[in-house]
Coordinates of C-alpha atoms in Angstrom, one line a residue:
X1 CA 59.6 18.2 33.3
X2 CA 59.2 18.2 29.6
X3 CA 62.9 19.2 29.4
X4 CA 64.3 16.6 31.8
X5 CA 62.5 13.6 29.8
X6 CA 64.4 15.2 26.8
X7 CA 67.5 15.6 28.3
X8 CA 67.2 11.9 30.3
X9 CA 66.3 10.6 26.6
X10 CA 69.4 11.7 25.0
X11 CA 71.1 11.0 27.8
X12 CA 70.1 7.5 27.4
X13 CA 70.9 7.3 23.5
X14 CA 74.2 8.8 23.9
X15 CA 74.8 6.2 26.8
X16 CA 74.2 3.5 24.3
X17 CA 76.3 5.2 21.9
X18 CA 79.4 5.7 23.9
X19 CA 78.9 1.8 25.0
X20 CA 78.9 0.6 21.3
X21 CA 82.2 3.0 20.4
X22 CA 83.7 1.9 23.5
X23 CA 83.7 -2.0 22.3
X24 CA 85.2 -1.0 19.1
X25 CA 88.0 1.3 20.8
X26 CA 88.3 -1.3 23.1
X27 CA 89.1 -3.7 19.9
X28 CA 91.5 -1.7 18.4
X29 CA 93.5 -0.8 21.4
X30 CA 93.9 -4.6 21.8
X31 CA 94.7 -4.4 18.0
X32 CA 97.4 -1.4 18.5
X33 CA 98.9 -3.6 21.8
X34 CA 99.1 -7.2 19.7
X35 CA 101.6 -5.1 17.2
X36 CA 103.8 -3.6 19.8
X37 CA 103.9 -6.5 21.5
X38 CA 103.9 -9.0 19.1
X39 CA 101.1 -11.1 20.6
X40 CA 99.5 -13.4 18.7
X41 CA 95.9 -11.1 17.1
X42 CA 93.5 -14.2 17.0
X43 CA 93.8 -14.5 20.8
X44 CA 93.1 -11.2 22.3
X45 CA 90.8 -9.4 19.3
X46 CA 88.0 -10.1 18.2
X47 CA 87.7 -10.0 13.9
X48 CA 84.6 -11.7 13.6
X49 CA 80.7 -11.6 14.1
X50 CA 81.2 -11.9 17.8
X51 CA 82.5 -8.1 18.1
X52 CA 78.8 -7.6 16.5
X53 CA 77.4 -9.7 19.3
X54 CA 79.6 -7.8 22.3
X55 CA 78.3 -4.8 21.0
X56 CA 74.5 -5.4 21.2
X57 CA 75.1 -7.6 24.6
X58 CA 77.1 -4.8 26.0
X59 CA 74.7 -1.8 25.1
X60 CA 71.5 -3.8 26.2
X61 CA 72.9 -4.9 29.6
X62 CA 74.7 -1.9 30.4
X63 CA 71.9 0.3 29.7
X64 CA 69.4 -1.8 31.6
X65 CA 71.6 -2.0 34.5
X66 CA 72.7 2.0 34.3
X67 CA 69.0 2.8 34.6
X68 CA 68.5 0.3 37.4
X69 CA 71.0 2.1 39.3
X70 CA 69.0 5.4 38.8
X71 CA 71.8 7.0 36.4
X72 CA 68.7 8.8 34.6
X73 CA 66.7 10.0 37.4
X74 CA 68.6 13.4 38.0
X75 CA 69.2 16.3 36.2
X76 CA 72.3 17.6 35.4
X77 CA 73.3 20.3 37.6
X78 CA 73.1 18.2 40.8
X79 CA 75.2 15.2 39.4
X80 CA 77.6 14.6 42.6
X81 CA 80.4 12.0 43.0
X82 CA 77.8 9.6 44.1
X83 CA 76.0 9.2 41.4
X84 CA 79.2 9.1 39.5
X85 CA 80.0 6.0 41.7
X86 CA 76.7 4.4 41.1
X87 CA 77.3 4.8 37.1
X88 CA 80.4 3.1 37.3
X89 CA 78.7 0.1 39.1
X90 CA 76.2 0.3 36.4
X91 CA 78.7 -0.3 33.9
X92 CA 80.5 -3.0 35.9
X93 CA 77.4 -5.2 36.3
X94 CA 76.2 -4.5 32.4
X95 CA 79.9 -5.9 31.2
X96 CA 79.7 -8.9 33.8
X97 CA 75.9 -9.9 32.7
X98 CA 77.1 -9.1 28.8
X99 CA 80.2 -11.3 29.3
X100 CA 78.2 -14.1 31.0
X101 CA 75.3 -14.3 28.1
X102 CA 78.2 -14.2 25.7
X103 CA 79.6 -17.1 26.7
X104 CA 76.8 -19.1 27.0
X105 CA 76.2 -18.4 23.1
X106 CA 79.8 -19.0 22.8
X107 CA 80.5 -15.6 21.7
X108 CA 82.6 -14.3 24.1
X109 CA 86.2 -12.2 23.9
X110 CA 89.2 -12.7 26.0
X111 CA 88.5 -11.5 29.6
X112 CA 91.5 -8.7 28.8
X113 CA 89.1 -7.4 26.4
X114 CA 86.7 -6.5 28.9
X115 CA 89.1 -5.2 31.5
X116 CA 90.1 -2.7 28.7
X117 CA 85.9 -2.4 27.8
X118 CA 85.0 -1.7 31.5
X119 CA 87.8 1.3 31.2
X120 CA 86.9 2.9 28.3
X121 CA 83.2 2.8 28.7
X122 CA 83.4 4.0 32.4
X123 CA 85.7 7.0 31.5
X124 CA 83.6 7.9 28.4
X125 CA 80.3 7.9 30.1
X126 CA 81.3 9.8 33.1
X127 CA 83.4 12.5 30.8
X128 CA 80.2 13.0 29.1
X129 CA 78.1 13.3 31.8
X130 CA 81.0 16.0 33.4
X131 CA 81.1 17.8 30.2
X132 CA 77.6 18.0 29.7
X133 CA 76.9 19.4 33.5
X134 CA 79.4 22.3 32.9
X135 CA 78.2 22.9 29.9
X136 CA 74.4 22.7 30.9
X137 CA 75.4 25.0 34.0
X138 CA 77.3 27.8 32.0
X139 CA 74.9 27.8 29.1
X140 CA 71.5 28.2 31.7
X141 CA 73.7 30.9 33.5
X142 CA 74.5 32.8 30.1
X143 CA 72.6 35.8 29.7
X144 CA 71.5 35.9 33.4
X145 CA 71.5 39.3 35.0
X146 CA 74.6 40.9 36.5
X147 CA 72.9 41.0 40.1
X148 CA 72.8 36.8 39.4
X149 CA 73.9 35.5 42.7
X150 CA 74.5 31.9 43.7
X151 CA 73.5 31.1 46.9
X152 CA 74.7 28.6 50.0
X153 CA 72.2 28.5 52.8
X154 CA 73.2 27.5 55.9
X155 CA 70.5 25.4 57.6
X156 CA 68.1 22.7 55.8
X157 CA 65.1 22.7 58.1
X158 CA 61.8 24.3 57.8
X159 CA 63.3 28.0 57.6
X160 CA 65.2 27.0 54.6
X161 CA 62.0 25.2 53.0
X162 CA 60.3 28.7 53.1
X163 CA 63.1 30.7 51.7
X164 CA 63.2 28.3 48.7
X165 CA 59.4 28.3 48.1
X166 CA 59.7 32.3 48.1
X167 CA 62.5 32.2 46.0
X168 CA 60.9 29.9 43.5
X169 CA 57.8 32.4 44.0
X170 CA 60.3 35.4 42.9
X171 CA 61.6 33.9 40.2
X172 CA 58.2 33.9 38.8
X173 CA 57.9 37.5 39.6
X174 CA 59.9 39.7 36.9
X175 CA 59.9 42.8 39.4
X176 CA 61.0 40.9 42.5
X177 CA 64.5 42.1 43.9
X178 CA 64.9 38.5 44.9
X179 CA 64.2 36.6 40.8
X180 CA 68.0 36.8 40.6
X181 CA 68.9 34.5 43.9
X182 CA 70.0 31.2 42.7
X183 CA 69.8 28.2 45.5
X184 CA 73.0 26.2 44.6
X185 CA 73.0 23.9 47.7
X186 CA 72.9 24.0 51.7
X187 CA 75.1 23.0 54.3
X188 CA 73.3 21.5 57.9
X189 CA 75.2 20.0 60.7
X190 CA 72.7 17.2 61.1
X191 CA 74.2 14.6 59.7
X192 CA 71.0 12.8 59.1
X193 CA 70.3 15.5 56.3
X194 CA 73.8 15.2 54.7
X195 CA 73.1 14.2 50.9
X196 CA 69.4 14.4 51.1
X197 CA 67.4 17.3 49.5
X198 CA 65.1 20.2 50.3
X199 CA 62.7 21.4 47.2
X200 CA 65.4 19.9 44.8
X201 CA 68.6 21.7 46.5
X202 CA 71.5 19.2 47.8
X203 CA 72.7 19.3 51.4
X204 CA 76.6 19.3 50.4
X205 CA 77.9 19.5 53.9
X206 CA 78.3 21.1 57.5
X207 CA 78.8 24.7 58.4
X208 CA 82.6 23.7 58.9
X209 CA 82.9 23.2 55.2
X210 CA 81.1 26.7 54.7
X211 CA 84.5 28.1 53.0
X212 CA 85.5 25.1 50.9
X213 CA 81.8 25.0 49.8
X214 CA 81.8 28.4 48.7
X215 CA 84.8 28.4 46.7
X216 CA 84.0 24.8 45.0
X217 CA 80.5 26.1 44.1
X218 CA 81.7 29.5 43.5
X219 CA 78.9 31.1 45.9
X220 CA 78.3 34.8 45.7
X221 CA 75.9 34.8 48.9
X222 CA 75.5 33.2 52.0
X223 CA 72.1 33.1 53.4
X224 CA 71.8 32.3 57.4
X225 CA 68.5 30.2 57.9
X226 CA 68.4 29.4 61.4
X227 CA 66.7 31.6 63.1
X228 CA 66.2 29.4 66.4
X229 CA 70.3 28.8 66.9
X230 CA 71.7 30.5 69.8
X231 CA 73.7 33.5 70.1
X232 CA 76.9 31.1 70.5
X233 CA 76.2 29.2 67.5
X234 CA 75.6 32.0 65.4
X235 CA 78.8 33.7 66.3
X236 CA 80.6 30.7 65.2
X237 CA 79.0 29.7 62.3
X238 CA 79.3 34.0 61.2
X239 CA 83.0 33.5 62.1
X240 CA 83.2 30.8 59.4
X241 CA 81.2 32.8 56.8
X242 CA 83.0 35.9 57.5
X243 CA 86.3 33.8 56.0
X244 CA 85.1 33.8 52.8
X245 CA 84.3 36.3 50.2
X246 CA 80.6 36.2 50.1
X247 CA 77.9 38.7 51.0
X248 CA 75.9 37.4 54.2
X249 CA 72.3 37.7 55.1
X250 CA 70.8 36.2 57.8
X251 CA 67.1 35.3 58.8
X252 CA 66.3 37.4 62.5
X253 CA 65.7 35.1 65.7
X254 CA 62.5 33.0 65.9
X255 CA 61.2 36.2 68.2
X256 CA 62.0 38.5 65.5
X257 CA 60.2 37.2 62.7
X258 CA 56.6 38.6 61.9
X259 CA 54.0 36.7 60.7
X260 CA 51.2 37.3 58.3
X261 CA 48.3 35.1 58.5
X262 CA 50.5 32.3 60.7
X263 CA 53.3 32.6 57.7
X264 CA 56.4 34.3 57.9
X265 CA 57.5 35.7 54.3
X266 CA 61.5 34.8 55.1
X267 CA 62.8 36.6 52.3
X268 CA 61.3 39.8 52.6
X269 CA 62.6 39.5 56.5
X270 CA 66.5 38.5 55.6
X271 CA 68.7 41.1 56.6
X272 CA 72.3 42.2 55.9
X273 CA 74.7 40.5 58.7
X274 CA 75.9 43.5 60.9
X275 CA 78.6 44.1 62.6
X276 CA 77.5 43.5 66.0
X277 CA 76.5 40.3 65.0
X278 CA 79.8 39.1 65.8
X279 CA 80.4 40.5 69.2
X280 CA 80.1 37.1 70.8
X281 CA 77.5 37.5 73.6
X282 CA 73.7 37.2 73.7
X283 CA 71.4 40.5 73.5
X284 CA 70.9 42.5 76.7
X285 CA 67.7 42.0 78.4
X286 CA 65.9 44.8 80.4
X287 CA 63.4 44.9 82.8
X288 CA 60.7 47.4 80.5
X289 CA 58.1 47.4 83.3
X290 CA 60.6 48.7 85.8
X291 CA 62.1 51.1 83.6
X292 CA 58.4 52.6 83.1
X293 CA 57.3 53.1 86.4
X294 CA 61.0 55.1 86.5
X295 CA 60.0 57.3 83.5
X296 CA 56.3 57.3 83.1
X297 CA 54.5 60.4 84.2
X298 CA 58.0 62.2 84.6
X299 CA 59.8 65.3 83.5
X300 CA 63.0 64.1 81.9
X301 CA 65.7 66.4 80.5
X302 CA 68.8 64.8 78.6
X303 CA 71.9 66.4 77.8
X304 CA 73.6 65.9 75.2
X305 CA 70.1 65.3 73.8
X306 CA 71.1 65.4 69.8
X307 CA 74.1 62.9 70.0
X308 CA 74.4 59.1 69.5
X309 CA 73.7 58.3 72.8
X310 CA 71.5 61.4 73.9
X311 CA 69.2 61.2 70.8
X312 CA 68.8 57.4 71.9
X313 CA 67.7 58.0 75.2
X314 CA 65.3 60.9 73.7
X315 CA 63.5 57.6 71.5
X316 CA 63.4 55.2 74.3
X317 CA 62.4 57.8 76.7
X318 CA 59.5 58.9 74.5
X319 CA 58.2 54.9 74.4
X320 CA 57.6 55.2 78.4
X321 CA 55.0 58.0 78.1
X322 CA 56.8 60.9 79.9
X323 CA 55.0 63.9 81.1
X324 CA 57.6 65.7 79.2
X325 CA 60.8 65.1 77.3
X326 CA 63.6 68.5 77.3
X327 CA 66.1 68.1 74.7
X328 CA 69.5 70.4 75.5
X329 CA 72.2 70.5 73.2
X330 CA 74.8 73.2 72.0
X331 CA 74.8 71.8 68.8
X332 CA 71.4 72.8 66.8
X333 CA 71.6 70.9 63.8
X334 CA 71.8 67.4 66.1
X335 CA 69.2 68.8 68.3
X336 CA 66.8 69.9 65.5
X337 CA 67.5 66.3 63.9
X338 CA 66.1 64.1 66.9
X339 CA 63.7 67.0 67.5
X340 CA 62.0 66.5 63.8
X341 CA 61.9 62.4 63.9
X342 CA 60.1 62.7 67.0
X343 CA 57.7 65.3 65.7
X344 CA 56.9 63.0 62.9
X345 CA 56.6 59.9 64.8
X346 CA 54.7 61.2 67.6
X347 CA 53.3 64.5 66.4
X348 CA 51.4 66.4 69.5
X349 CA 51.2 63.5 71.6
X350 CA 55.0 63.6 73.0
X351 CA 55.6 67.0 74.9
X352 CA 58.7 67.8 73.5
X353 CA 60.8 71.0 74.2
X354 CA 64.2 71.6 72.5
X355 CA 66.6 73.8 73.8
X356 CA 70.1 75.0 72.9
X357 CA 72.1 75.7 75.9
X358 CA 75.9 74.4 76.8
X359 CA 76.1 72.8 80.5
X360 CA 78.8 75.2 80.7
X361 CA 77.0 77.8 81.0
X362 CA 75.8 77.8 84.9
X363 CA 72.9 80.7 84.3
X364 CA 71.3 79.3 81.2
X365 CA 71.1 75.9 82.9
X366 CA 69.6 77.5 86.0
X367 CA 66.8 79.0 84.1
X368 CA 66.0 75.8 82.3
X369 CA 65.7 73.9 85.8
X370 CA 63.8 76.8 87.5
X371 CA 61.2 76.7 84.3
X372 CA 60.8 73.1 83.6
X373 CA 62.1 71.2 87.1
X374 CA 63.5 68.1 85.3
X375 CA 62.6 65.1 87.5
X376 CA 65.2 62.9 86.0
X377 CA 68.2 64.2 84.3
X378 CA 70.4 62.2 82.3
X379 CA 73.9 64.1 82.2
X380 CA 75.4 63.0 78.3
X381 CA 76.8 66.0 77.4
X382 CA 80.4 65.7 76.6
X383 CA 83.7 66.3 74.5
X384 CA 84.6 62.5 73.7
X385 CA 86.9 62.4 71.3
X386 CA 90.1 61.1 72.6
X387 CA 93.0 62.4 70.6
X388 CA 91.5 66.2 70.2
X389 CA 90.8 66.3 74.3
X390 CA 94.7 65.5 74.4
X391 CA 95.3 68.7 72.4
X392 CA 92.9 70.5 74.3
X393 CA 92.6 69.7 77.9
X394 CA 91.4 72.5 79.2
X395 CA 88.7 72.6 76.8
X396 CA 87.6 69.0 78.1
X397 CA 88.0 70.1 82.1
X398 CA 85.7 73.2 81.3
X399 CA 83.3 70.7 79.7
X400 CA 83.3 67.5 81.0
X401 CA 84.2 68.4 84.6
X402 CA 82.7 71.6 85.3
X403 CA 79.3 71.1 82.8
X404 CA 78.8 68.0 84.9
X405 CA 80.0 70.1 88.5
X406 CA 76.7 72.4 87.0
X407 CA 74.3 69.7 86.6
X408 CA 74.4 68.0 89.7
X409 CA 74.4 71.2 91.7
X410 CA 71.7 72.2 89.9
X411 CA 70.0 69.1 90.3
X412 CA 70.6 69.1 93.8
X413 CA 69.3 72.8 94.0
X414 CA 66.1 72.0 92.3
X415 CA 65.5 68.5 94.1
X416 CA 65.7 66.1 90.8
X417 CA 64.8 62.8 91.9
X418 CA 67.2 61.2 89.7
X419 CA 70.6 61.8 88.2
X420 CA 72.0 59.6 85.7
X421 CA 75.7 60.4 84.4
X422 CA 77.2 58.4 81.4
X423 CA 80.7 57.5 81.7
X424 CA 83.1 55.4 79.8
X425 CA 85.2 52.9 80.4
X426 CA 88.3 55.4 79.6
X427 CA 87.7 56.7 82.6
X428 CA 89.1 53.5 84.6
X429 CA 92.8 53.7 85.4
X430 CA 92.8 56.5 82.3
X431 CA 95.7 57.2 79.9
X432 CA 94.5 59.9 78.7
X433 CA 92.6 63.4 79.4
X434 CA 88.9 62.5 78.5
X435 CA 88.9 59.6 80.5
X436 CA 90.6 61.4 83.2
X437 CA 87.8 64.0 83.2
X438 CA 84.9 61.0 83.0
X439 CA 86.4 59.5 86.4
X440 CA 86.6 63.3 88.2
X441 CA 83.3 63.6 86.8
X442 CA 82.5 60.1 88.6
X443 CA 83.9 61.2 91.6
X444 CA 82.1 64.1 91.3
X445 CA 78.7 62.4 91.3
X446 CA 79.8 60.1 94.4
X447 CA 80.9 62.9 95.9
X448 CA 77.4 64.4 95.6
X449 CA 76.0 61.2 96.5
X450 CA 77.6 61.0 99.7
X451 CA 76.7 64.6 100.8
X452 CA 73.2 63.5 101.9
X453 CA 71.7 65.1 99.4
X454 CA 67.6 64.1 98.3
X455 CA 68.6 63.6 95.0
X456 CA 69.7 60.6 93.9
X457 CA 72.8 60.5 91.7
X458 CA 74.0 57.7 90.1
X459 CA 76.7 56.9 87.6
X460 CA 76.5 54.0 83.7
X461 CA 79.4 53.1 82.8
X462 CA 80.3 51.3 79.4
X463 CA 82.5 50.5 76.5
X464 CA 82.7 51.3 73.2
X465 CA 79.4 51.9 71.4
X466 CA 78.8 50.6 67.6
X467 CA 77.8 53.3 64.9
X468 CA 78.2 56.3 67.6
X469 CA 80.0 59.9 66.7
X470 CA 83.4 58.9 66.7
X471 CA 83.5 55.3 67.0
X472 CA 85.7 53.2 64.8
X473 CA 82.6 51.8 62.5
X474 CA 81.7 54.6 60.8
X475 CA 85.0 55.5 59.7
X476 CA 86.0 52.1 58.6
X477 CA 82.3 52.2 56.7
X478 CA 83.5 55.7 55.0
X479 CA 87.2 54.2 53.9
X480 CA 86.2 51.3 52.6
X481 CA 83.1 52.7 50.3
X482 CA 86.0 55.8 49.2
X483 CA 88.1 52.8 48.2
X484 CA 90.8 53.9 50.7
X485 CA 92.9 51.5 53.5
X486 CA 91.2 50.6 56.6
X487 CA 93.4 52.4 59.2
X488 CA 93.6 50.6 62.7
X489 CA 96.0 52.1 65.0
X490 CA 97.7 49.0 66.3
X491 CA 97.5 45.1 65.4
X492 CA 96.6 44.2 68.7
X493 CA 94.3 46.8 70.1
X494 CA 91.1 45.4 71.7
X495 CA 87.9 46.9 72.7
X496 CA 84.7 46.4 74.8
X497 CA 81.5 47.1 72.7
X498 CA 77.7 47.5 72.7
X499 CA 75.2 48.8 70.5
X500 CA 73.5 52.3 71.0
X501 CA 70.5 50.5 72.0
X502 CA 72.2 48.2 74.6
X503 CA 73.8 51.3 75.9
X504 CA 70.7 53.4 76.6
X505 CA 69.0 50.7 78.1
X506 CA 71.4 49.9 80.6
X507 CA 71.3 53.8 81.3
X508 CA 67.8 53.7 81.7
X509 CA 68.0 50.7 84.0
X510 CA 70.7 51.8 85.9
X511 CA 68.4 54.9 86.6
X512 CA 65.5 52.7 87.7
X513 CA 67.7 50.6 90.1
X514 CA 69.5 53.4 91.7
X515 CA 69.5 54.3 95.0
X516 CA 72.4 56.9 95.0
X517 CA 75.8 56.6 94.1
X518 CA 76.5 53.6 92.6
X519 CA 78.8 52.7 89.0
X520 CA 76.5 50.6 87.0
X521 CA 78.5 48.1 85.0
X522 CA 77.9 46.0 81.8
X523 CA 79.6 42.4 81.6
X524 CA 80.0 42.7 78.1
X525 CA 81.4 39.5 77.3
X526 CA 84.8 39.2 75.4
X527 CA 86.7 42.1 74.2
X528 CA 86.9 42.4 70.5
X529 CA 90.0 42.4 68.6
X530 CA 89.5 46.1 66.5
X531 CA 91.8 44.3 63.3
X532 CA 89.1 41.5 63.4
X533 CA 86.7 44.0 63.3
X534 CA 87.7 46.0 60.7
X535 CA 88.7 42.3 58.4
X536 CA 84.9 40.9 59.3
X537 CA 83.7 44.5 58.1
X538 CA 85.5 44.3 54.6
X539 CA 84.6 40.6 54.1
X540 CA 80.8 42.0 54.7
X541 CA 81.4 44.5 51.7
X542 CA 82.2 41.5 49.5
X543 CA 86.2 42.0 49.4
X544 CA 88.9 40.6 50.8
X545 CA 91.1 42.2 53.4
X546 CA 94.8 43.1 52.5
X547 CA 94.0 42.2 48.9
X548 CA 91.5 44.5 47.8
X549 CA 91.1 46.8 51.0
X550 CA 94.4 47.4 52.7
X551 CA 94.4 47.4 56.8
X552 CA 97.0 49.8 57.3
X553 CA 98.5 50.6 61.2
X554 CA 99.1 53.8 61.8
X555 CA 100.5 53.5 65.4
X556 CA 98.6 54.2 68.8
X557 CA 96.8 57.7 69.1
X558 CA 98.4 60.2 72.0
X559 CA 96.7 59.2 75.5
X560 CA 95.2 55.8 73.8
X561 CA 96.2 52.2 75.6
X562 CA 95.6 48.8 73.8
X563 CA 93.4 47.6 76.5
X564 CA 90.5 49.0 78.0
X565 CA 88.9 47.9 81.5
X566 CA 85.4 48.3 83.0
X567 CA 86.2 48.5 86.8
X568 CA 88.5 50.2 88.7
X569 CA 90.8 47.6 90.9
X570 CA 89.2 48.7 94.4
X571 CA 85.7 49.3 93.4
X572 CA 84.7 45.3 93.4
X573 CA 81.8 43.7 92.1
X574 CA 78.1 43.3 93.1
X575 CA 75.9 41.6 91.1
X576 CA 71.8 42.6 90.8
X577 CA 68.9 41.4 89.5
X578 CA 69.7 41.9 86.1
X579 CA 72.4 39.2 85.9
X580 CA 74.2 41.7 82.8
X581 CA 74.7 44.5 85.4
X582 CA 77.1 44.6 88.1
X583 CA 77.3 48.0 90.7
X584 CA 80.7 49.0 91.4
X585 CA 81.3 49.4 95.0
X586 CA 81.7 53.3 96.3
X587 CA 85.1 55.0 96.7
X588 CA 85.3 57.7 100.0
X589 CA 85.7 60.9 98.9
X590 CA 87.3 63.6 101.0
X591 CA 84.9 66.6 100.3
X592 CA 87.5 69.4 101.1
X593 CA 90.2 67.6 99.0
X594 CA 88.5 67.2 96.3
X595 CA 86.5 70.6 96.7
X596 CA 89.8 72.6 97.0
X597 CA 91.3 70.8 94.2
X598 CA 88.5 71.7 91.8
X599 CA 88.7 75.0 92.4
X600 CA 92.7 75.1 91.3
X601 CA 91.5 73.3 88.2
X602 CA 89.0 75.6 87.3
X603 CA 91.4 78.3 87.4
X604 CA 93.6 76.5 85.5
X605 CA 91.4 75.8 82.9
X606 CA 90.0 79.1 82.8
X607 CA 93.5 80.6 82.1
X608 CA 93.9 77.8 79.4
X609 CA 96.9 76.7 81.3
X610 CA 97.0 73.4 79.4
X611 CA 100.0 71.7 81.7
X612 CA 99.2 73.1 85.0
X613 CA 95.5 71.3 84.0
X614 CA 97.1 68.2 83.3
X615 CA 98.6 68.0 86.5
X616 CA 96.2 69.0 89.0
X617 CA 93.6 66.5 86.8
X618 CA 96.2 63.9 87.4
X619 CA 96.3 64.8 91.5
X620 CA 92.7 65.0 91.5
X621 CA 93.0 61.5 89.7
X622 CA 95.6 59.1 91.1
X623 CA 94.8 56.6 88.6
X624 CA 95.8 58.8 85.6
X625 CA 98.8 58.0 83.9
X626 CA 99.5 60.3 81.0
X627 CA 102.6 61.1 78.9
X628 CA 102.2 64.6 77.6
X629 CA 101.2 65.9 74.6
X630 CA 100.5 69.5 74.9

């Protein structure tokens, strides 16, 4: 406050001096004009005691009116266009009063003098304020740490107030990592908040102005502080934020905020924006009570339990108090990682068995079924990488199709209650070997369901999973962090996306809802353009796409298509209790034809005859349209 009073007093003195000098400069300009234009100086120029009177009256009345207009009530960094306008009004009013009283005392000057004096006085006062403001900001910012971040806060409500309070407290603590956050301005779509202040920080526009404001105010960090907004509103605002070069952080939803003594410490809960925040749909909700009834007290087996989907399945199953979890995976490193993670979290409270085995080995898998007698089987083991399966179709068939055949056969043999297979949207009208093998797996599961088995067989189908092994996001991140170009196969390629927890929750919900034979499909909202995904991820690293990080288009890979589909044309849709989950109608399977073709397929795959393997696969899956790349 003392510093502010000093600056205010300094400004008052400078204004008085500038007003006095402006009168002298105006008089000099008139004198020069009279010489150049050969005008009578006695008419226009003030060369007597009147000039002293005018200077004193100008200084007194202009200072008074500037004071009345609030020219000395603001700190320097908060000066804006409206304040400069008030200064202009103050000078006009002051000069009018000065001229009026000068005329009463018969000390007035020519009207042209007052016009020139107004221009010079106003220009001097506004220019001084602008220069001083920039000098003040540069001086106060000089010497700050390299981590100092000029910050825009989106939202001017209660959350913004709490964040500003937290930032203020952080500035007083030299060990607080948030002390280098400098709130510069706010934006809010409420017109009533425009040009108002929140704890001294001004609301300078709406969310639509974010790109312009970030450039104008040299913003480095955007804090999204509207925890009560809808997913659609958040998506729209995030899209605007992603057009800037700023880092983006956000306050969680109200339902996700943690409270301490009924007061959330928001700054500690602010998180980095995640790529899934831009998917453009509401988070998927599930009936956890129904899932608990499905899992609790059951022996649950997860094949591929060390993979990205399988390991998340194991994590979520563990929360519902199963009798036992059996992790089956051929890759020991992943299996070990999830085993250690669960042991650390649950200690001895979770009955966990981790087995290294391949679903291709019927005898080994039978021994596991015989010993542990799983009541629920989640079959997530599969080769999923599209280009690799194009070059090794026989291996895809051995692992995906006949690994699944082994599992469904044993599940039926040992009267497993439910068998849930993990499928993919690439199984719909497949153009690659991996998708065709998964479609064949769906047919096998439906065949078993239609065979009168006591086991309830069900398939879950979903799109690409963010962050899973082999997905684009980890690849993009590695490329950006290594300073390499981000590679996208085609500028127009689009995909459906969901998060790993959403995908796994769908699997559990489907298992709980299943009565046998269904293909459960998740409504995943609008598909996402991979190029846009890459651009947004680059921006989230604080870099500029195509300028600081190149995006290179490499061409579609073997078996890859521009658009993925979630449903076969002949399946149709049936709604469920969960508005985001639908059921595709069963497709009748001719058992003898399917079994005969599978027998031939197995022979070709066992001989590593890739060409005939692909041909037979196309015979089994009529919707498989494949350009051979063998």
